[in-house]
């Protein structure tokens, strides 16, 4: 492949992947095939033996998928990447590749909910123990590490509280103990944060979010730093079977071309919306990495090139106020997921985290009035006008006395 290392990120977004496609096609052709014909028995044998480069079967490798994988590996500053059927398939493939029975994981407490559940159920059944820590405090990570700790799993900024963990410090701590550092970089995308540059060994993304960016694909990706790890992970992925398909890879690759532009706009909009919300009398508290009030503002500035599109805030008036807000927005759409061009809003206490129960929610920092917004690429003022009229509905409901 051509050397793109000196090019600007936006140029890489447009040009990374594979240099030349068949017939001079400018965009990656969709190889919608499950299998590939061998030229001869000898050819098939040498492909299986790994003596020759080529394609055998789409679960193992496919040119459309490979082009998307190469593009993301390049944007993340990694060696190679592995496309998966979802972000969770990527996380499962990582755990299955790196862990054995009786191994131990240290994991950020603020992670995507199903990641916690995967560790606490399936991985636990297979004999893997996990300690969850507030990884924004380096010392917590250090003191949780045991002799059998093989993986330190960090999500930063974490979901949904947006707490930020110091990737460089945590990588040093983990490596001192021979553990691998895995980073869920979904909230930042490679445009805003490159964990490998701070010492991480493996990076994963839910492609479903900012990387694809158009809310029309479910997918995941794993980025690794060296060929041996790549081969080991590829074997595991091939056995588990959670691969992405050619058409979704094509869509993600198309989305990547505007990643730099989209992230810039997400950051600009979220900054404006966050600054406006911070001054609103009905906003009890707000977390956005671009606000000086964020408790880990300085770590964010050190390792992030931008503050991202995610805002979490607490509206005065608790659960009821949260519900009124959700029912009153007109432009922001009431839906889970994030990272698309359209703004989405959700209320964890009555939605994604309802089943946890109030006590468990509170211990995870999820208060009744907590609202999460994925700020899209619309005009920021249009979003502010929408939130303003929705907060006015909350105001009219006179719920303030109910504040606990
Ligand atoms: C959505 C998400 C995942 C899981 O990805 P899926 O594609 O839904 O499986 C993992 N981590 C984070 C931070 C996410 O937002």
Short mmCIF file of C-alpha atoms and ligand atoms in Angstrom, two decimals:
data_model
loop_
_atom_site.label_atom_id
_atom_site.label_comp_id
_atom_site.label_asym_id
_atom_site.label_seq_id
_atom_site.Cartn_x
_atom_site.Cartn_y
_atom_site.Cartn_z
CA UNK A 1 0.00 0.00 0.00
CA UNK A 2 1.02 3.60 -0.58
CA UNK A 3 2.55 5.41 2.36
CA UNK A 4 -0.08 7.82 3.68
CA UNK A 5 1.71 8.56 6.93
CA UNK A 6 2.50 12.18 6.06
CA UNK A 7 -1.02 13.01 4.94
CA UNK A 8 -3.56 14.96 6.96
CA UNK A 9 -6.32 12.96 8.68
CA UNK A 10 -9.03 14.21 6.29
CA UNK A 11 -6.94 13.13 3.29
CA UNK A 12 -6.42 9.72 4.87
CA UNK A 13 -10.19 9.40 5.40
CA UNK A 14 -10.72 9.77 1.66
CA UNK A 15 -7.78 7.70 0.42
CA UNK A 16 -7.04 4.94 2.91
CA UNK A 17 -7.96 1.33 2.26
CA UNK A 18 -6.64 -0.30 -0.88
CA UNK A 19 -4.70 1.59 -3.57
CA UNK A 20 -6.25 0.12 -6.70
CA UNK A 21 -9.53 -1.70 -7.21
CA UNK A 22 -10.27 -3.96 -10.17
CA UNK A 23 -11.34 -2.26 -13.43
CA UNK A 24 -10.18 1.09 -12.06
CA UNK A 25 -13.20 1.33 -9.79
CA UNK A 26 -12.86 4.49 -7.68
CA UNK A 27 -14.79 3.11 -4.70
CA UNK A 28 -14.49 -0.39 -3.22
CA UNK A 29 -16.54 -2.89 -5.25
CA UNK A 30 -18.98 -4.97 -3.18
CA UNK A 31 -17.79 -8.56 -3.46
CA UNK A 32 -21.13 -10.05 -2.50
CA UNK A 33 -19.89 -13.63 -2.58
CA UNK A 34 -19.59 -16.26 0.11
CA UNK A 35 -16.75 -18.14 -1.57
CA UNK A 36 -13.90 -17.74 -4.09
CA UNK A 37 -12.92 -20.07 -6.93
CA UNK A 38 -9.43 -21.58 -6.88
CA UNK A 39 -7.41 -21.63 -10.12
CA UNK A 40 -6.33 -25.21 -9.43
CA UNK A 41 -6.04 -27.78 -6.66
CA UNK A 42 -2.51 -26.54 -6.06
CA UNK A 43 -3.74 -22.92 -5.79
CA UNK A 44 -6.37 -23.90 -3.22
CA UNK A 45 -3.80 -25.84 -1.23
CA UNK A 46 -1.31 -22.99 -1.19
CA UNK A 47 -4.01 -20.49 -0.09
CA UNK A 48 -4.97 -22.76 2.79
CA UNK A 49 -1.31 -23.26 3.69
CA UNK A 50 -0.88 -19.47 3.75
CA UNK A 51 1.88 -19.63 1.12
CA UNK A 52 0.00 -17.36 -1.24
CA UNK A 53 -2.19 -14.30 -0.60
CA UNK A 54 -5.78 -14.62 -1.78
CA UNK A 55 -9.36 -15.16 -0.76
CA UNK A 56 -10.96 -18.47 0.17
CA UNK A 57 -14.25 -17.90 2.00
CA UNK A 58 -15.88 -14.66 3.20
CA UNK A 59 -15.88 -15.62 6.89
CA UNK A 60 -12.07 -15.85 6.59
CA UNK A 61 -11.43 -12.74 4.45
CA UNK A 62 -13.19 -10.78 1.69
CA UNK A 63 -11.75 -7.91 -0.41
CA UNK A 64 -14.57 -5.43 0.41
CA UNK A 65 -14.21 -6.13 4.12
CA UNK A 66 -10.42 -6.01 3.91
CA UNK A 67 -10.46 -2.57 2.24
CA UNK A 68 -12.56 -1.16 5.11
CA UNK A 69 -10.34 -2.89 7.70
CA UNK A 70 -7.18 -1.45 6.11
CA UNK A 71 -8.68 2.02 6.07
CA UNK A 72 -9.53 1.97 9.78
CA UNK A 73 -6.18 0.40 10.76
CA UNK A 74 -4.50 3.30 8.97
CA UNK A 75 -6.70 5.94 10.63
CA UNK A 76 -6.04 4.44 14.08
CA UNK A 77 -2.29 4.15 13.51
CA UNK A 78 -2.44 0.37 13.93
CA UNK A 79 -1.02 -2.54 11.95
CA UNK A 80 -4.20 -4.27 10.79
CA UNK A 81 -7.88 -4.48 11.71
CA UNK A 82 -10.62 -7.10 11.91
CA UNK A 83 -14.20 -6.28 10.93
CA UNK A 84 -16.88 -7.78 13.18
CA UNK A 85 -20.66 -8.17 13.03
CA UNK A 86 -21.15 -5.66 15.88
CA UNK A 87 -19.21 -3.83 18.54
CA UNK A 88 -20.13 -6.59 20.99
CA UNK A 89 -18.85 -9.26 18.55
CA UNK A 90 -15.56 -7.33 18.49
CA UNK A 91 -15.38 -7.18 22.30
CA UNK A 92 -16.21 -10.88 22.59
CA UNK A 93 -13.55 -11.75 20.01
CA UNK A 94 -10.98 -9.69 21.93
CA UNK A 95 -11.79 -11.38 25.27
CA UNK A 96 -11.80 -14.83 23.66
CA UNK A 97 -8.44 -14.14 22.01
CA UNK A 98 -6.67 -12.80 25.10
CA UNK A 99 -8.17 -14.66 28.05
CA UNK A 100 -8.10 -18.17 29.50
CA UNK A 101 -9.89 -19.77 32.43
CA UNK A 102 -8.67 -18.34 35.77
CA UNK A 103 -7.53 -15.07 34.18
CA UNK A 104 -8.55 -11.71 35.61
CA UNK A 105 -9.72 -8.49 33.94
CA UNK A 106 -9.67 -4.95 35.29
CA UNK A 107 -12.43 -2.97 33.60
CA UNK A 108 -13.64 0.65 33.78
CA UNK A 109 -16.85 0.91 35.82
CA UNK A 110 -18.31 3.35 33.29
CA UNK A 111 -18.51 1.15 30.20
CA UNK A 112 -21.16 0.27 27.68
CA UNK A 113 -23.77 -1.77 29.61
CA UNK A 114 -23.55 -5.01 27.56
CA UNK A 115 -19.74 -5.04 28.04
CA UNK A 116 -20.31 -5.26 31.80
CA UNK A 117 -22.91 -7.98 31.26
CA UNK A 118 -20.61 -9.97 28.93
CA UNK A 119 -17.88 -9.98 31.59
CA UNK A 120 -20.31 -10.77 34.42
CA UNK A 121 -22.12 -13.60 32.64
CA UNK A 122 -20.51 -15.39 29.67
CA UNK A 123 -16.88 -14.65 30.55
CA UNK A 124 -17.56 -15.47 34.20
CA UNK A 125 -19.06 -18.84 33.21
CA UNK A 126 -15.82 -19.57 31.38
CA UNK A 127 -13.83 -18.83 34.53
CA UNK A 128 -12.76 -15.22 33.92
CA UNK A 129 -13.08 -12.86 36.90
CA UNK A 130 -13.46 -9.09 36.55
CA UNK A 131 -12.86 -6.16 38.90
CA UNK A 132 -14.67 -2.96 37.91
CA UNK A 133 -12.96 0.26 38.96
CA UNK A 134 -13.37 3.98 38.48
CA UNK A 135 -10.51 4.10 35.97
CA UNK A 136 -10.42 7.91 36.03
CA UNK A 137 -8.26 7.39 39.14
CA UNK A 138 -5.01 5.66 38.07
CA UNK A 139 -4.41 4.28 41.54
CA UNK A 140 -7.69 2.34 41.38
CA UNK A 141 -6.42 0.49 38.31
CA UNK A 142 -3.07 -0.17 39.97
CA UNK A 143 -4.54 -1.60 43.16
CA UNK A 144 -7.05 -3.80 41.28
CA UNK A 145 -4.31 -5.58 39.31
CA UNK A 146 -3.59 -9.13 40.45
CA UNK A 147 -1.01 -11.71 39.46
CA UNK A 148 -3.44 -13.25 36.95
CA UNK A 149 -4.61 -9.94 35.40
CA UNK A 150 -4.23 -10.32 31.64
CA UNK A 151 -6.41 -7.49 30.34
CA UNK A 152 -7.09 -3.92 31.42
CA UNK A 153 -10.20 -2.79 29.53
CA UNK A 154 -10.76 0.96 29.37
CA UNK A 155 -13.58 2.97 27.82
CA UNK A 156 -12.83 6.69 27.69
CA UNK A 157 -14.83 8.87 27.76
CA UNK A 158 -16.94 6.25 29.55
CA UNK A 159 -20.62 5.55 29.05
CA UNK A 160 -22.83 7.29 30.15
CA UNK A 161 -21.02 9.49 32.69
CA UNK A 162 -18.27 10.63 30.26
CA UNK A 163 -15.51 10.19 32.83
CA UNK A 164 -12.07 10.25 31.26
CA UNK A 165 -9.25 7.78 31.98
CA UNK A 166 -5.54 8.55 31.45
CA UNK A 167 -4.52 6.16 28.67
CA UNK A 168 -0.77 6.75 28.99
CA UNK A 169 -0.67 6.22 32.76
CA UNK A 170 -2.94 3.16 32.66
CA UNK A 171 -0.92 1.58 29.83
CA UNK A 172 2.26 1.95 31.91
CA UNK A 173 0.61 0.41 34.98
CA UNK A 174 -0.81 -2.50 32.97
CA UNK A 175 2.42 -3.18 31.06
CA UNK A 176 4.44 -3.21 34.30
CA UNK A 177 2.29 -6.19 35.26
CA UNK A 178 2.37 -7.86 31.85
CA UNK A 179 -1.30 -7.12 31.10
CA UNK A 180 -2.62 -5.96 27.73
CA UNK A 181 -4.53 -2.70 27.43
CA UNK A 182 -7.72 -2.78 25.38
CA UNK A 183 -9.49 0.53 24.68
CA UNK A 184 -13.08 1.02 23.55
CA UNK A 185 -12.59 4.16 21.43
CA UNK A 186 -16.18 4.35 20.15
CA UNK A 187 -17.07 7.75 21.72
CA UNK A 188 -14.02 9.49 20.19
CA UNK A 189 -13.37 7.74 16.86
CA UNK A 190 -9.83 7.78 15.40
CA UNK A 191 -10.37 11.42 14.43
CA UNK A 192 -10.24 12.54 18.07
CA UNK A 193 -8.22 9.93 19.95
CA UNK A 194 -5.61 7.32 18.99
CA UNK A 195 -5.11 5.05 22.02
CA UNK A 196 -2.21 3.17 20.36
CA UNK A 197 -0.17 6.37 20.47
CA UNK A 198 -0.60 6.36 24.27
CA UNK A 199 0.45 2.72 24.69
CA UNK A 200 -2.77 0.74 24.18
CA UNK A 201 -2.33 -2.73 22.65
CA UNK A 202 -5.77 -3.24 21.12
CA UNK A 203 -8.46 -0.72 20.09
CA UNK A 204 -12.09 -1.55 19.42
CA UNK A 205 -14.95 0.48 18.01
CA UNK A 206 -18.61 -0.02 17.50
CA UNK A 207 -18.77 0.85 13.78
CA UNK A 208 -22.48 1.37 14.37
CA UNK A 209 -21.69 4.77 15.87
CA UNK A 210 -19.39 7.57 14.60
CA UNK A 211 -17.28 5.52 12.17
CA UNK A 212 -20.22 4.65 9.95
CA UNK A 213 -22.03 7.74 11.17
CA UNK A 214 -25.35 7.32 9.38
CA UNK A 215 -27.34 5.07 11.73
CA UNK A 216 -27.82 2.41 9.06
CA UNK A 217 -25.22 -0.26 9.94
CA UNK A 218 -24.44 -2.48 12.92
CA UNK A 219 -20.77 -3.44 12.99
CA UNK A 220 -17.57 -3.51 15.01
CA UNK A 221 -13.83 -3.37 14.47
CA UNK A 222 -10.68 -4.46 16.28
CA UNK A 223 -7.36 -2.71 15.56
CA UNK A 224 -4.10 -4.46 16.52
CA UNK A 225 -0.44 -3.41 16.49
CA UNK A 226 1.46 -6.39 15.09
CA UNK A 227 1.18 -9.32 12.70
CA UNK A 228 1.34 -12.07 15.34
CA UNK A 229 -1.58 -10.59 17.28
CA UNK A 230 -3.45 -10.09 14.02
CA UNK A 231 -3.03 -13.75 13.01
CA UNK A 232 -4.09 -14.96 16.46
CA UNK A 233 -7.17 -12.69 16.52
CA UNK A 234 -8.07 -13.63 12.92
CA UNK A 235 -8.07 -17.31 13.84
CA UNK A 236 -10.31 -16.65 16.85
CA UNK A 237 -12.70 -14.46 14.83
CA UNK A 238 -12.87 -17.12 12.13
CA UNK A 239 -13.79 -19.72 14.76
CA UNK A 240 -16.32 -17.57 16.62
CA UNK A 241 -17.75 -16.44 13.30
CA UNK A 242 -18.89 -12.92 14.22
CA UNK A 243 -17.65 -11.27 11.01
CA UNK A 244 -19.07 -8.22 9.26
CA UNK A 245 -20.50 -8.70 5.76
CA UNK A 246 -19.38 -7.06 2.47
CA UNK A 247 -22.33 -4.70 2.08
CA UNK A 248 -22.08 -3.27 5.59
CA UNK A 249 -18.31 -2.93 5.09
CA UNK A 250 -18.97 -0.92 1.94
CA UNK A 251 -21.35 1.39 3.83
CA UNK A 252 -18.86 1.89 6.66
CA UNK A 253 -16.08 2.62 4.16
CA UNK A 254 -18.31 5.23 2.54
CA UNK A 255 -19.04 6.77 5.94
CA UNK A 256 -15.32 6.94 6.76
CA UNK A 257 -14.66 9.41 3.97
CA UNK A 258 -16.45 12.16 5.90
CA UNK A 259 -15.33 11.06 9.37
CA UNK A 260 -12.95 13.99 9.90
CA UNK A 261 -15.53 16.54 8.74
CA UNK A 262 -18.34 15.00 10.72
CA UNK A 263 -16.33 14.79 13.95
CA UNK A 264 -15.33 18.43 13.62
CA UNK A 265 -18.99 19.43 13.34
CA UNK A 266 -20.09 17.07 16.15
CA UNK A 267 -17.49 18.74 18.42
CA UNK A 268 -18.43 22.31 17.44
CA UNK A 269 -22.14 21.65 17.93
CA UNK A 270 -21.75 19.77 21.20
CA UNK A 271 -19.55 22.54 22.60
CA UNK A 272 -22.20 25.16 21.78
CA UNK A 273 -25.06 23.05 23.13
CA UNK A 274 -23.10 22.16 26.29
CA UNK A 275 -22.17 25.80 26.99
CA UNK A 276 -25.81 26.78 26.55
CA UNK A 277 -27.10 23.96 28.76
CA UNK A 278 -24.57 24.73 31.48
CA UNK A 279 -26.16 28.18 31.94
CA UNK A 280 -29.77 26.94 31.90
CA UNK A 281 -31.48 27.18 35.33
CA UNK A 282 -33.16 23.76 34.93
CA UNK A 283 -29.85 22.01 34.26
CA UNK A 284 -28.62 20.73 37.62
CA UNK A 285 -25.30 19.40 36.36
CA UNK A 286 -23.64 18.67 33.04
CA UNK A 287 -20.76 16.55 31.81
CA UNK A 288 -19.02 17.41 28.57
CA UNK A 289 -15.25 16.94 28.07
CA UNK A 290 -15.02 20.39 26.43
CA UNK A 291 -16.30 22.24 29.52
CA UNK A 292 -13.77 23.44 32.11
CA UNK A 293 -16.19 22.14 34.76
CA UNK A 294 -15.52 18.54 33.62
CA UNK A 295 -13.59 16.89 36.47
CA UNK A 296 -11.07 15.33 34.07
CA UNK A 297 -10.82 18.27 31.66
CA UNK A 298 -7.00 18.26 31.68
CA UNK A 299 -6.59 14.55 30.90
CA UNK A 300 -9.04 15.04 28.06
CA UNK A 301 -7.00 17.92 26.68
CA UNK A 302 -3.84 15.78 26.87
CA UNK A 303 -5.09 12.77 24.92
CA UNK A 304 -8.09 13.96 22.86
CA UNK A 305 -8.00 16.15 19.77
CA UNK A 306 -11.58 17.20 20.42
CA UNK A 307 -14.33 16.73 22.96
CA UNK A 308 -16.73 14.63 20.90
CA UNK A 309 -20.48 14.70 20.32
CA UNK A 310 -21.77 13.19 23.57
CA UNK A 311 -23.26 15.27 26.39
CA UNK A 312 -24.76 14.01 29.63
CA UNK A 313 -26.77 16.36 31.84
CA UNK A 314 -29.14 16.22 34.74
CA UNK A 315 -32.41 18.05 34.55
CA UNK A 316 -34.03 19.44 37.72
CA UNK A 317 -37.21 17.59 38.67
CA UNK A 318 -36.02 13.97 38.50
CA UNK A 319 -37.62 11.13 36.57
CA UNK A 320 -40.80 13.05 35.66
CA UNK A 321 -38.81 15.99 34.30
CA UNK A 322 -36.70 13.59 32.23
CA UNK A 323 -39.85 12.07 30.72
CA UNK A 324 -41.38 15.48 29.92
CA UNK A 325 -38.15 16.54 28.23
CA UNK A 326 -38.09 13.35 26.13
CA UNK A 327 -41.72 13.86 25.07
CA UNK A 328 -41.21 17.53 24.23
CA UNK A 329 -38.21 17.54 21.91
CA UNK A 330 -39.14 17.90 18.25
CA UNK A 331 -35.82 17.89 16.38
CA UNK A 332 -33.76 15.63 18.65
CA UNK A 333 -35.03 12.10 18.14
CA UNK A 334 -35.89 9.90 21.08
CA UNK A 335 -33.71 6.84 20.50
CA UNK A 336 -30.77 4.91 21.91
CA UNK A 337 -27.48 4.56 19.99
CA UNK A 338 -25.29 7.51 19.04
CA UNK A 339 -22.77 8.90 16.60
CA UNK A 340 -25.04 9.47 13.61
CA UNK A 341 -25.55 12.71 11.72
CA UNK A 342 -28.91 13.18 13.46
CA UNK A 343 -29.16 14.22 17.12
CA UNK A 344 -30.54 11.56 19.43
CA UNK A 345 -31.68 11.96 23.01
CA UNK A 346 -32.40 9.32 25.63
CA UNK A 347 -33.22 9.05 29.31
CA UNK A 348 -31.26 6.16 30.93
CA UNK A 349 -33.45 5.93 34.09
CA UNK A 350 -36.64 5.21 32.14
CA UNK A 351 -34.98 3.49 29.15
CA UNK A 352 -31.58 1.78 28.75
CA UNK A 353 -30.92 1.45 32.48
CA UNK A 354 -34.52 1.06 33.76
CA UNK A 355 -34.14 -2.68 34.43
CA UNK A 356 -31.16 -2.11 36.77
CA UNK A 357 -33.39 -0.62 39.46
CA UNK A 358 -32.89 2.76 41.11
CA UNK A 359 -30.27 1.71 43.66
CA UNK A 360 -27.95 0.09 41.12
CA UNK A 361 -28.41 3.07 38.82
CA UNK A 362 -27.43 5.54 41.52
CA UNK A 363 -24.29 3.57 42.39
CA UNK A 364 -23.32 3.82 38.73
CA UNK A 365 -23.87 7.59 38.76
CA UNK A 366 -27.11 7.33 36.78
CA UNK A 367 -29.53 9.66 38.53
CA UNK A 368 -33.24 9.91 37.67
CA UNK A 369 -32.89 13.20 35.85
CA UNK A 370 -29.86 12.12 33.77
CA UNK A 371 -30.26 12.72 30.03
CA UNK A 372 -27.81 11.71 27.31
CA UNK A 373 -27.61 13.53 23.99
CA UNK A 374 -25.71 12.44 20.92
CA UNK A 375 -25.30 15.80 19.20
CA UNK A 376 -25.59 15.49 15.43
CA UNK A 377 -24.36 17.69 12.60
CA UNK A 378 -27.46 19.87 12.28
CA UNK A 379 -27.20 23.61 12.93
CA UNK A 380 -26.34 24.10 16.62
CA UNK A 381 -28.87 26.92 17.08
CA UNK A 382 -31.69 24.77 15.75
CA UNK A 383 -30.78 22.17 18.39
CA UNK A 384 -30.64 24.81 21.12
CA UNK A 385 -34.06 26.20 20.13
CA UNK A 386 -35.46 22.67 20.32
CA UNK A 387 -33.97 22.00 23.77
CA UNK A 388 -35.10 25.44 24.97
CA UNK A 389 -38.77 24.82 24.13
CA UNK A 390 -38.58 21.31 25.65
CA UNK A 391 -37.03 22.62 28.90
CA UNK A 392 -39.77 25.28 29.00
CA UNK A 393 -42.33 22.41 29.08
CA UNK A 394 -40.44 20.98 32.07
CA UNK A 395 -40.52 24.41 33.70
CA UNK A 396 -44.29 24.70 33.20
CA UNK A 397 -44.81 21.35 34.94
CA UNK A 398 -43.55 22.86 38.23
CA UNK A 399 -41.66 19.79 39.42
CA UNK A 400 -38.86 21.54 41.22
CA UNK A 401 -40.18 20.74 44.75
CA UNK A 402 -39.74 17.05 43.99
CA UNK A 403 -35.99 17.38 43.69
CA UNK A 404 -34.32 14.98 46.09
C1 LIG B 1 -22.69 0.79 20.96
C2 LIG B 1 -21.47 0.58 21.74
C3 LIG B 1 -20.87 -0.68 21.84
C4 LIG B 1 -21.46 -1.92 21.24
O1 LIG B 1 -21.58 -1.84 19.86
P1 LIG B 1 -22.72 -2.61 19.00
O2 LIG B 1 -22.33 -2.29 17.62
O3 LIG B 1 -24.04 -2.07 19.44
O4 LIG B 1 -22.58 -4.06 19.34
C5 LIG B 1 -19.69 -0.78 22.56
N1 LIG B 1 -19.14 0.30 23.16
C6 LIG B 1 -19.69 1.51 23.09
C7 LIG B 1 -19.02 2.66 23.77
C8 LIG B 1 -20.87 1.70 22.38
O5 LIG B 1 -21.42 2.93 22.33
#
